[in-house]
Coordinates of C-alpha atoms in Angstrom, one line a residue:
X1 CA -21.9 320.4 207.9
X2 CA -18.7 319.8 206.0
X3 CA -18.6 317.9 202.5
X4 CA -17.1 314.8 204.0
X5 CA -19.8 315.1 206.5
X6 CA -23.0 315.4 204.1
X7 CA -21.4 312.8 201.8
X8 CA -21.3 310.5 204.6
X9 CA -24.4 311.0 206.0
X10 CA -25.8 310.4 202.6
X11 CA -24.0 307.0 203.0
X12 CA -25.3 306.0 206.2
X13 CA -29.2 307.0 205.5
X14 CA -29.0 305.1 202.2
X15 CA -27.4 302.1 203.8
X16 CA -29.5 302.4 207.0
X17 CA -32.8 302.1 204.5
X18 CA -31.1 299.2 202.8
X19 CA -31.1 297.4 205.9
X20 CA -34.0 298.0 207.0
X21 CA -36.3 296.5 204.2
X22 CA -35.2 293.1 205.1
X23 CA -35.3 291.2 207.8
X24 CA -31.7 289.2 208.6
X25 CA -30.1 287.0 211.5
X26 CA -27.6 288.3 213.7
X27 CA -24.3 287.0 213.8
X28 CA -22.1 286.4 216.1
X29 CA -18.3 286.5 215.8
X30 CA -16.7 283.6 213.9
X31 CA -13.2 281.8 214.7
X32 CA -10.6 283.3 215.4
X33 CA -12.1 286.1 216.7
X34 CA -13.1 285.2 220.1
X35 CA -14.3 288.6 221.1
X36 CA -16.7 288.4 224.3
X37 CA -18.8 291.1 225.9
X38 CA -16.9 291.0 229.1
X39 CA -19.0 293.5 230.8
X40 CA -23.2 293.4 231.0
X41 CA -23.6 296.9 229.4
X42 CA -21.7 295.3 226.8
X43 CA -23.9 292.5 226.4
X44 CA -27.2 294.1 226.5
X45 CA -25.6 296.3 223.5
X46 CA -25.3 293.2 222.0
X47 CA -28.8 292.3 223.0
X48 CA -29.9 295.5 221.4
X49 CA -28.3 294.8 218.1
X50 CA -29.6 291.5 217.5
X51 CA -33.0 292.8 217.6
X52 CA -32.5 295.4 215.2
X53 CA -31.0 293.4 212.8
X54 CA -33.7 290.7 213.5
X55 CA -37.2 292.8 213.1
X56 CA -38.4 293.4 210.4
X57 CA -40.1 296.6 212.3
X58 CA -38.8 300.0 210.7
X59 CA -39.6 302.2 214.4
X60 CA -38.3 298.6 216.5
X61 CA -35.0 298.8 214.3
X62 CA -34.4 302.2 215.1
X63 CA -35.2 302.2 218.7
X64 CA -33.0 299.5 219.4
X65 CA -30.1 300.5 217.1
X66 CA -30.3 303.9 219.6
X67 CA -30.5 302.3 222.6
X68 CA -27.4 300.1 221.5
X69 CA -25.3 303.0 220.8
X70 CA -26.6 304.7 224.2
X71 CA -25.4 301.3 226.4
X72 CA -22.0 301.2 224.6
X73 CA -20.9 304.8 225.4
X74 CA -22.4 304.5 228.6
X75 CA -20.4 301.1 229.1
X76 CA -17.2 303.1 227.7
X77 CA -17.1 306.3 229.4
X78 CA -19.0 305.5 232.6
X79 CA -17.8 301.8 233.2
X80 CA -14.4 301.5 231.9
X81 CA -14.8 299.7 229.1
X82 CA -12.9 301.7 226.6
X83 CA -10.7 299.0 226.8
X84 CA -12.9 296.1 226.5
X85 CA -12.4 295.2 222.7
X86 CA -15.8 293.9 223.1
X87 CA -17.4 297.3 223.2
X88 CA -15.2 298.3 220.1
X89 CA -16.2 296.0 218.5
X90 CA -20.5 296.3 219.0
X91 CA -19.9 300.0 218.4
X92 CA -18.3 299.0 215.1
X93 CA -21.5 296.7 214.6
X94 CA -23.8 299.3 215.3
X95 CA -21.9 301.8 212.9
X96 CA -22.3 299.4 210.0
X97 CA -25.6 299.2 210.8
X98 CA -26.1 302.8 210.2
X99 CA -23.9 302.8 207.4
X100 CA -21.4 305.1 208.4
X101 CA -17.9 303.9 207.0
X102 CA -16.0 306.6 209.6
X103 CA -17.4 305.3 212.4
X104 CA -17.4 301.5 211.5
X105 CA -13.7 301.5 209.9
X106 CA -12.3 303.5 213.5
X107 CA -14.5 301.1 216.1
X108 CA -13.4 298.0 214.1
X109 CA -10.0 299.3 213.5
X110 CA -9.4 299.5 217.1
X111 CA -10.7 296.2 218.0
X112 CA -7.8 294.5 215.3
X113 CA -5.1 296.6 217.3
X114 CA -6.4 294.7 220.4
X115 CA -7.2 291.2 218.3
X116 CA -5.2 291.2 215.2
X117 CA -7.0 287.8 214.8
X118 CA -10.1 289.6 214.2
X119 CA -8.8 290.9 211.0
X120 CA -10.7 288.5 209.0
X121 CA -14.4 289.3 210.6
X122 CA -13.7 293.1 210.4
X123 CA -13.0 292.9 207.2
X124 CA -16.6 291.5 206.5
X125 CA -18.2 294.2 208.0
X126 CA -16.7 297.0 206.6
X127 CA -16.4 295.2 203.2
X128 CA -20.1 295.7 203.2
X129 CA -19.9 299.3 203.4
X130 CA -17.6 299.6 200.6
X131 CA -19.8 300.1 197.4
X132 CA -21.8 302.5 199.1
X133 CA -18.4 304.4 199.9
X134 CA -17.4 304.0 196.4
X135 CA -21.0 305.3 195.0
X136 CA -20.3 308.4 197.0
X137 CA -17.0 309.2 195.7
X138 CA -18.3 308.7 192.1
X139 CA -20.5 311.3 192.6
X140 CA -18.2 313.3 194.8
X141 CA -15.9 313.2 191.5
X142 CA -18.8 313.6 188.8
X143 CA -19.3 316.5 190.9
X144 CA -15.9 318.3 190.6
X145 CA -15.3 318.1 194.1
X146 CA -11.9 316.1 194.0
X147 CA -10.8 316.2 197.7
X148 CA -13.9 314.8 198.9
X149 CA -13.5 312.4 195.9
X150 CA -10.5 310.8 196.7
X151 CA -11.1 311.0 200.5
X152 CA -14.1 308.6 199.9
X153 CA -11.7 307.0 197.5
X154 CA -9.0 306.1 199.7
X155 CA -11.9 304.9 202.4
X156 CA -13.1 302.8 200.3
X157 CA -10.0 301.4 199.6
X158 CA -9.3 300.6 203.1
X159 CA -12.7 299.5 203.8
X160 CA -12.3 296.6 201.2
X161 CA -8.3 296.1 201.2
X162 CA -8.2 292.9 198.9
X163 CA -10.4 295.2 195.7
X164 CA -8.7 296.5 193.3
X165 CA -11.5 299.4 192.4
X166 CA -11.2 302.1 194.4
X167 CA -7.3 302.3 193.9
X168 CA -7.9 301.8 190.0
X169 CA -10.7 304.5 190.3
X170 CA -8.1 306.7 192.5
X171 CA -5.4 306.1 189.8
X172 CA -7.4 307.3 187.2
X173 CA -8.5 310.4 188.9
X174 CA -5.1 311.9 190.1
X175 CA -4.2 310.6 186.3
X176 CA -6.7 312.8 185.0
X177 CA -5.5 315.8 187.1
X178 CA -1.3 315.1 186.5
X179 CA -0.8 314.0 189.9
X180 CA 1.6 311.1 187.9
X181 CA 3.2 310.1 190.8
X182 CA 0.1 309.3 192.7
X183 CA -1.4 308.3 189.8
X184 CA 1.6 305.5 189.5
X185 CA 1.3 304.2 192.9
X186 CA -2.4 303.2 192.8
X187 CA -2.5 301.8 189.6
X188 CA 0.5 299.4 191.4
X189 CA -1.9 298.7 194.2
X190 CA -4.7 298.1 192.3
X191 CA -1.9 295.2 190.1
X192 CA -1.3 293.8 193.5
X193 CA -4.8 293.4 194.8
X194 CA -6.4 292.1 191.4
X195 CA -3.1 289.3 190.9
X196 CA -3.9 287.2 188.2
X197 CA -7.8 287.1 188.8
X198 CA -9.7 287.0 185.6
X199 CA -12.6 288.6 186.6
X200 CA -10.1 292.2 187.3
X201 CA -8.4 292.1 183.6
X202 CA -10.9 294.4 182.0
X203 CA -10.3 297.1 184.9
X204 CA -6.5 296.3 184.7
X205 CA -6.1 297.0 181.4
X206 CA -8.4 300.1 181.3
X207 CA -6.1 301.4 184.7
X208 CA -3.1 300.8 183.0
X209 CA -4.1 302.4 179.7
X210 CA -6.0 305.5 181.5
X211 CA -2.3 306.1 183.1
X212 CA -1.1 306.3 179.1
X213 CA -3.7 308.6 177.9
X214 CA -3.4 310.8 180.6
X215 CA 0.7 311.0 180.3
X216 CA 0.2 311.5 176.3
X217 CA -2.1 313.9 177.1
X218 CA 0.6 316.2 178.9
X219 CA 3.5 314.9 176.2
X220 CA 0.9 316.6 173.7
X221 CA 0.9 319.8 175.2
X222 CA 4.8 320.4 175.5
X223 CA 6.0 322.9 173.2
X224 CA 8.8 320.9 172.5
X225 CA 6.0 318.2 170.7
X226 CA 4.6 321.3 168.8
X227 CA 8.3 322.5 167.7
X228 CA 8.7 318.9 166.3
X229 CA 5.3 318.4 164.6
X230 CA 6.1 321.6 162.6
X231 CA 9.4 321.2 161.7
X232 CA 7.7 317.4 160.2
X233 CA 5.0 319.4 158.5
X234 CA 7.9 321.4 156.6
X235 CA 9.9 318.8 156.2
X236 CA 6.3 316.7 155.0
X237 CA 5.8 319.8 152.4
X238 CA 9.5 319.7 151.5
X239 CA 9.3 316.6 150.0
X240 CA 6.1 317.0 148.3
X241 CA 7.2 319.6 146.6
X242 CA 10.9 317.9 145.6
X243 CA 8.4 314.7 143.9
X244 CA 6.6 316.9 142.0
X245 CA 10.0 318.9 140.4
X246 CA 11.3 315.5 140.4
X247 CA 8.6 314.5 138.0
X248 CA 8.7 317.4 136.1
X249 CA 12.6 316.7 135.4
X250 CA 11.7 313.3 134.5
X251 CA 9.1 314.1 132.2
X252 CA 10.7 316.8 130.7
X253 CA 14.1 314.6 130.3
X254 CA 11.9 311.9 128.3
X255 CA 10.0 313.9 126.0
X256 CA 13.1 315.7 125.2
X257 CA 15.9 313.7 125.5
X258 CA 17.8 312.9 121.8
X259 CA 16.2 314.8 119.6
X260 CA 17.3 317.4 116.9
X261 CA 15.4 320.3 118.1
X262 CA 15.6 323.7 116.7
X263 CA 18.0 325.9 119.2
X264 CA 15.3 328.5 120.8
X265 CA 14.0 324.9 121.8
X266 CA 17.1 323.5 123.2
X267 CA 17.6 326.2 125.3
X268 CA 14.1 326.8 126.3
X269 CA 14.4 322.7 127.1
X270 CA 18.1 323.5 128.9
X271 CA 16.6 326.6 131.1
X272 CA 13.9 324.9 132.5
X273 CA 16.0 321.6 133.4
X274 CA 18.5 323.8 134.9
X275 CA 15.8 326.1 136.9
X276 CA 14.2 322.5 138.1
X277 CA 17.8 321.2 138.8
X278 CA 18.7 324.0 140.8
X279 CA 15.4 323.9 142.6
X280 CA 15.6 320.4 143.6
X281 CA 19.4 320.7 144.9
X282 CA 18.1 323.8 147.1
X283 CA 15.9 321.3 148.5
X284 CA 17.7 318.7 149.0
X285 CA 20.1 321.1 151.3
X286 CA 17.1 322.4 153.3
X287 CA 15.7 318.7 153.4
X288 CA 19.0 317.7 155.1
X289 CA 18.8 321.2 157.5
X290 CA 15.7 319.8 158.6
X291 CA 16.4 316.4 159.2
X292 CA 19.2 318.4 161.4
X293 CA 16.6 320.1 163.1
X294 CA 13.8 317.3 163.7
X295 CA 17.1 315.2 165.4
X296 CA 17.1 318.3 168.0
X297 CA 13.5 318.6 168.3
X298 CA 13.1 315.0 168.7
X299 CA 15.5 314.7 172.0
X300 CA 13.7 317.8 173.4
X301 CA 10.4 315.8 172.6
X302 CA 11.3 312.3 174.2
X303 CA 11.8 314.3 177.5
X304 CA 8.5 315.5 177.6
X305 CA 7.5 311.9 176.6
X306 CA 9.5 310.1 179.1
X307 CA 6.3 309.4 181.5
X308 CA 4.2 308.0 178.7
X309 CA 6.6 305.8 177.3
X310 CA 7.1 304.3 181.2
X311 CA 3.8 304.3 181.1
X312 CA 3.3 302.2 178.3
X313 CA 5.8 299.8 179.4
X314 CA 4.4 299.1 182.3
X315 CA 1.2 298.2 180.4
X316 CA 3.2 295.8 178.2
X317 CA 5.1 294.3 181.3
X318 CA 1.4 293.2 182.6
X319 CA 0.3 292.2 179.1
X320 CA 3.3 291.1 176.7
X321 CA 0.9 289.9 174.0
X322 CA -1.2 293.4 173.8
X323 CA -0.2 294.0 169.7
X324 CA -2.6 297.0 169.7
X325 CA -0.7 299.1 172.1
X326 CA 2.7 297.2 171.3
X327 CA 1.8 298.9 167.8
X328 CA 1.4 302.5 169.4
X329 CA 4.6 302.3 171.7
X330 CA 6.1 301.4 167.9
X331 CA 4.1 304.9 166.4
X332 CA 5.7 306.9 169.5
X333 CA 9.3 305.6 169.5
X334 CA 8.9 307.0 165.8
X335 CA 7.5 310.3 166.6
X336 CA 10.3 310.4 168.7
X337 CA 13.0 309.0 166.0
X338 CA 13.7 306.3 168.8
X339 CA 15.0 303.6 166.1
X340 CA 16.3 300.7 168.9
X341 CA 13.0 301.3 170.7
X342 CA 11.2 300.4 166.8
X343 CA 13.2 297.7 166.4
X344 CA 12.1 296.3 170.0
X345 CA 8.4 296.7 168.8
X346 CA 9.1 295.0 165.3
X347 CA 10.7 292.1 167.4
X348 CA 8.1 291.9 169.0
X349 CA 5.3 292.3 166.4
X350 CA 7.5 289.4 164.4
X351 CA 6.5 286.4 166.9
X352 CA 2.4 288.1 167.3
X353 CA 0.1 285.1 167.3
X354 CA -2.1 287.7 165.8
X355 CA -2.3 291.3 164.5
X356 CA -4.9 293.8 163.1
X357 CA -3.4 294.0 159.0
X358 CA -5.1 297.1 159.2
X359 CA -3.1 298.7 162.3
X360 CA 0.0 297.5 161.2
X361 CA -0.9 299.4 157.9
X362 CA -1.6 302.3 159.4
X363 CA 1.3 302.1 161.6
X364 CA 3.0 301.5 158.6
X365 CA 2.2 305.0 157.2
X366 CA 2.6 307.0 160.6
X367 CA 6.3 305.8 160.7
X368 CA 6.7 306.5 156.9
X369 CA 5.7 309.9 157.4
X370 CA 7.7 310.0 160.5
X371 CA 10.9 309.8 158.2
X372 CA 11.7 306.1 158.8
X373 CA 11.4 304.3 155.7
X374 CA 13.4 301.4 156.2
X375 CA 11.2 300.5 159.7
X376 CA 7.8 301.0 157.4
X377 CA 9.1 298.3 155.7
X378 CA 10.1 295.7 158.0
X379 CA 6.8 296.7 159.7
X380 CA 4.8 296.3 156.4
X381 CA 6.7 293.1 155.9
X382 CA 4.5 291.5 158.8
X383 CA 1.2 292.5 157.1
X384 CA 2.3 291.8 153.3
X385 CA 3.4 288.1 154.5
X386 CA 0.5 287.6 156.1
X387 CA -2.2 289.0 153.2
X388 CA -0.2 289.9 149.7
X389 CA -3.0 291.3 148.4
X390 CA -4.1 294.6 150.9
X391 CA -3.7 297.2 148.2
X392 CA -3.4 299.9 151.2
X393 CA -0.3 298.0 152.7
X394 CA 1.4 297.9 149.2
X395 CA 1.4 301.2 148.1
X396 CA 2.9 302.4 151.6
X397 CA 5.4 299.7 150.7
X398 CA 6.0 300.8 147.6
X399 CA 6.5 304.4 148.8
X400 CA 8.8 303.4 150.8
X401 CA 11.0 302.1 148.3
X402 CA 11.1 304.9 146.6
X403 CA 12.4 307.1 149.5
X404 CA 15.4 304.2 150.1
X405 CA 15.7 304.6 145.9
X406 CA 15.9 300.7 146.0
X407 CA 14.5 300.1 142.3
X408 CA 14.4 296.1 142.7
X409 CA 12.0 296.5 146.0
X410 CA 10.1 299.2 144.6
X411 CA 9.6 297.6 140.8
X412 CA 8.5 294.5 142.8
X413 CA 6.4 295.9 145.0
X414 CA 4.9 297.8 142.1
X415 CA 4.1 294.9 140.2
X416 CA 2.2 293.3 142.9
X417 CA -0.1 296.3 143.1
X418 CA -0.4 296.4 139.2
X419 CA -2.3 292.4 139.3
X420 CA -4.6 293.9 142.2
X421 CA -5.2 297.5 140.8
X422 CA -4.2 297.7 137.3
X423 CA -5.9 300.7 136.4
X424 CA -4.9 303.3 139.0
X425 CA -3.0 306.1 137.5
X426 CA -0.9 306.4 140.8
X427 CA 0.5 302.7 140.4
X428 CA 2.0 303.4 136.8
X429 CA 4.0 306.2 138.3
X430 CA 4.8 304.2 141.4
X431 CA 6.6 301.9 138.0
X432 CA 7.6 304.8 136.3
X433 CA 9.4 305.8 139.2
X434 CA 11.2 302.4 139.6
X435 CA 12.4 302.1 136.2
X436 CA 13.9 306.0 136.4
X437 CA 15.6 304.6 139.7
X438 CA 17.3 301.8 137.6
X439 CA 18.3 303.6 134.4
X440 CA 15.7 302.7 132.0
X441 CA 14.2 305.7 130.3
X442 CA 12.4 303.9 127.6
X443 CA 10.4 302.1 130.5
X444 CA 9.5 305.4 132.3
X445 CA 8.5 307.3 128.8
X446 CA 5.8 303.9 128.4
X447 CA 4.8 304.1 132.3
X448 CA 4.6 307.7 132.1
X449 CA 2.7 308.2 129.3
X450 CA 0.1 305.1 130.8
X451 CA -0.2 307.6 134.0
X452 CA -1.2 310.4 132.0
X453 CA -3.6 309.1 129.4
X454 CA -2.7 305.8 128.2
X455 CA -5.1 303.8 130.6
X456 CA -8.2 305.1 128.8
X457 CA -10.0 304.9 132.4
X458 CA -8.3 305.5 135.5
X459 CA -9.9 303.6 138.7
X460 CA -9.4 304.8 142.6
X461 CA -10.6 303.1 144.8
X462 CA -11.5 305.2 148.2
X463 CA -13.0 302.6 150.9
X464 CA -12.6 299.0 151.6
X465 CA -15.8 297.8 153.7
X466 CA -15.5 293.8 155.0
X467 CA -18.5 293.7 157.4
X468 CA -19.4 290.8 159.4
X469 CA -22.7 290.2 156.1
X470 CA -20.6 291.6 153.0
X471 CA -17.9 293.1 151.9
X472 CA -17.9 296.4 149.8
X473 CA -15.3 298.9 147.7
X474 CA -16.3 302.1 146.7
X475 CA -14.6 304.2 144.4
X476 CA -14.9 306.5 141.5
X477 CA -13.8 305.9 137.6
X478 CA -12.2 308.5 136.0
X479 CA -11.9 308.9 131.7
X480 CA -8.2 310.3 131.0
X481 CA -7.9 310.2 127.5
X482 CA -9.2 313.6 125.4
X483 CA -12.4 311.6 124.0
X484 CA -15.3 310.3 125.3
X485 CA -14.4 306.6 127.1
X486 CA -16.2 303.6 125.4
X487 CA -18.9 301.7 127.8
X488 CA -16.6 299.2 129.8
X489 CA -17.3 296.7 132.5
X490 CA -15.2 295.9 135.5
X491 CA -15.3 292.8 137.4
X492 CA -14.2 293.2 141.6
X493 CA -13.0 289.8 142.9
X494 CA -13.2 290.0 146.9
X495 CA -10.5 287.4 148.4
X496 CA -9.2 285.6 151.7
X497 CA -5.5 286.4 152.6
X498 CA -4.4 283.5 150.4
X499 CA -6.0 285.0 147.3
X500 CA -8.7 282.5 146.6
X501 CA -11.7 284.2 145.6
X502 CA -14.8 284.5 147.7
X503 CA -16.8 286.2 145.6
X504 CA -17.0 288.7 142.9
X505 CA -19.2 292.1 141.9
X506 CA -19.3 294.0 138.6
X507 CA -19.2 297.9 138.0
X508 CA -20.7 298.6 135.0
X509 CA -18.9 302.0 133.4
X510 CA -21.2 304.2 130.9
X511 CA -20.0 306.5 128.4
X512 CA -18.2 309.4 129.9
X513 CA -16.5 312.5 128.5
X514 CA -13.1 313.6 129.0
X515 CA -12.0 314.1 132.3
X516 CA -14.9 313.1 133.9
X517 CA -16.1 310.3 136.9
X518 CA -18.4 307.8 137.4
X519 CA -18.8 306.9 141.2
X520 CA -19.6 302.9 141.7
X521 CA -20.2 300.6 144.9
X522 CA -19.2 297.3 144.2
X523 CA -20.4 295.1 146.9
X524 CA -20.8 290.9 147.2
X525 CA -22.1 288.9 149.7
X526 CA -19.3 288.2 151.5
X527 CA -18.9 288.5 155.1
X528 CA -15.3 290.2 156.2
X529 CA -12.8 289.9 152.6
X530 CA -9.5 289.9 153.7
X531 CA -8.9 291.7 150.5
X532 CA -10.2 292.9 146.5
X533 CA -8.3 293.4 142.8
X534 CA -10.4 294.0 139.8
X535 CA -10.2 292.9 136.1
X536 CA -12.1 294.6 133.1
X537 CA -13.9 292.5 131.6
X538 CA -12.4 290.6 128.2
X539 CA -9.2 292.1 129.8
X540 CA -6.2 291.4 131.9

């Protein structure tokens, strides 16, 4: 027995069982279809079927489904009825009876080429059939054995041709194996069947969004995505490295700069500017032969993404509101340094009814990192406007800034973060930063020098919990300065995207020596913050 075979015969016992544990009234055709018997044999079959769908006898049912079959191939071969499209049509009955979709879809099937106004009533019947079908290639799949999988597939399909699951299901199986193509063309089927019907979105959007993962999936694998992901890693370590000689300039500048120092000093001081100088330029040229290089990668890259991004606008021509995956088109036109495709997805973020604050800010970061500063901030705009006070969404801001060296955005930005997390060691430098960018080395010496030591107790805060019963930051205090810290409190204020406060929890700080932390939970009972900042107590 083939596998198309066993799986159908698995079909037909199951649905024959089915049947028979209940009793049911026969039907006869319905308007339009004005089949008849037209021959006796004919109508005994007929005869024979009601009372197998009638008794509620197990041994009765099956005699009579047998004899059934036995009068209509009698009728056909023997009588010359294999025209009548009332035998066709009994031998379909019968074959739905027994639960075998070949059969019933081929007798019924013939009867609509001699009837078409029996469409209608044959597709009942075979409609009835169809989640067995569909059980059966589930399995068949589960099982690994594909070509029986989508032959069941593609049965049930035509078995049911107004359901939209067995072409989604089909879809997502050649999808799974890179058969795009077909993968493409069932997915638009199963758009066609399912219309506008509520009751399909779930499976529309899960079809359309399987077709995605499935063409990232293969993006992900091209060599050409690998080249470019390396290429960002050095270019990523690059400018790591230039920030921290940056820093090293700066500080040396200020603690040196215009003073009478002894000449070993001066030219100890003048060797190891120069040495830093001449670093930083060296990177700066590599910096700009990579940014060559990720341009080349990047069109090799969008080749091998070409399906996915079709992919994903074919989702967003079905669902023009979807800002989830509107924001990951936005993350993959930056992979790919696509900027008119991010400026589309910005558009279109712009007019959202609503968006995730938190997507956008980690969208925010991914295109950042991707080397697109001036589209993180446009992007981080959105969030900032709607909540000024995600401490997350501000620092990406404010790094952003800094790449674009644009002192007035990046000293504003800055501030904002200082009245939400004054005592992070990272913000002052963030400042520090701004004021170098604008000139002002006696404002970089004071925001420097806060960075180092001069906050007395440096606070990071590491995760931001707003659960549907309370709201929670945890974190770890730090002492920076070379003696032990005095005991200090710290109040947490959790707050709503306007900034009123919701509620507040205190950190209580003990003694600690130089250099090291104190973990702390801070957590108030307030269901989903939109946001926190912190105040020591007695303080600012």
């Amino acid at each position: 027995m083939t596998a198309r075979a066993a799986v159908g015969l698995t079909i037909l016992l199951a649905a024959a069982s089915a049947s028979a544990s209940a009793q049911r009234t026969f039907e006869q055709p319905q308007d339009p279809c004005d089949v008849s018997t037209g021959h006796f044999l004919v109508n005994g079959a007929m005869m024979h079927l009601k009372v197998a769908v009638e008794t509620d006898n197990a041994q009765t049912r099956e005699d009579r489904l047998g004899e059934a079959h036995e009068v209509l191939v009698r009728a056909m071969e023997e009588n010359n009825q294999a025209d009548n499209p009332g035998a066709w049509y009994y031998l379909g009955r019968y074959y739905v009876e027994r639960g075998d979709p070949f059969g019933a879809d081929s007798a019924l099937g013939k009867v609509v080429a001699m009837l078409p106004q029996c469409e209608e009533e044959a597709a009942h019947y075979l409609a009835e059939l169809q989640p067995g079908v569909r059980t059966a290639a589930l399995e068949a799949w589960q099982a690994g054995a594909i070509d029986s999988a989508a032959a069941l597939f593609r049965l049930a399909s035509s078995l049911s041709p107004r359901d939209p699951e067995a072409p989604f299901y089909l879809a997502r199986m050649y999808a799974d194996n890179g058969v795009f193509d077909s993968a493409a063309a069932y997915v638009d089927i199963g758009l066609e069947r399912a219309g506008d019907d509520p009751a399909h979105d779930q499976r529309k959007r899960q079809a359309l969004g399987d077709l995605i993962r499935a063409h990232e999936a293969a993006a992900f694998e091209s060599p050409a995505i690998e080249t470019l992901l390396q290429t960002r890693l050095r270019r990523d370590s690059l400018d790591r490295a230039l920030a921290v000689d940056e820093r090293r300039l700066a500080d040396l500048i200020a603690e040196w700069s215009g003073k009478n120092l002894r000449p070993e000093t001066r030219a100890a001081v003048q060797r190891d500017s120069t040495m830093l100088a001449q670093r930083i330029a060296a990177g700066r040229q590599l910096e700009t032969e990579l940014a060559s290089a990720i341009q080349r990668d990047s069109t090799a890259a969008s080749e091998a993404f070409d399906g996915a991004i079709n992919a994903y606008a074919r989702y967003l021509e079905e669902y023009p509101d979807d800002s989830e995956i509107t924001l990951r088109l936005l993350r993959r036109y930056s992979l790919l340094g696509v900027t008119d495709g991010m400026d589309r997805m910005i558009d279109e973020l712009a007019t959202a009814d609503s968006l995730d604050l938190n997507e956008i800010t980690q969208a925010g970061s991914a295109v950042f990192g991707d080397g697109h500063p001036e589209r993180a901030i446009e992007l981080l705009d959105l969030a900032v406007a709607r909540n000024p006070y995600m401490q997350a969404t501000l620092s990406t801001l404010a790094r952003s800034y800094y790449r674009l060296e644009d002192a007035d955005g990046l000293r504003k930005t800055v501030a904002q973060l200082i009245e939400i997390d004054p005592l992070n060691p990272q913000t002052m430098r963030l400042m520090a930063a701004a004021w170098d960018l604008a000139g002002n080395p006696d404002s970089v010496m004071k925001y420097v020098a806060l960075a180092d030591t001069g906050l007395g107790l440096g606070v990071t805060v590491t995760q931001f919990i707003p659960s549907p019963v309370t709201s929670t930051v945890n974190g770890s205090i730090l002492n920076m300065s070379s003696g032990p810290s005095q005991p200090a409190v710290i109040d947490f204020e959790f707050l709503d995207a306007e900034g009123a406060v919701l509620g507040t929890a205190t950190v209580e700080v003990p003694t600690l020596e130089p250099k090291r932390r104190h973990a702390f939970t801070a957590e108030a009972n307030v269901p989903r913050a939109a946001a926190w900042r912190y105040r020591v107590a007695g303080g600012t």
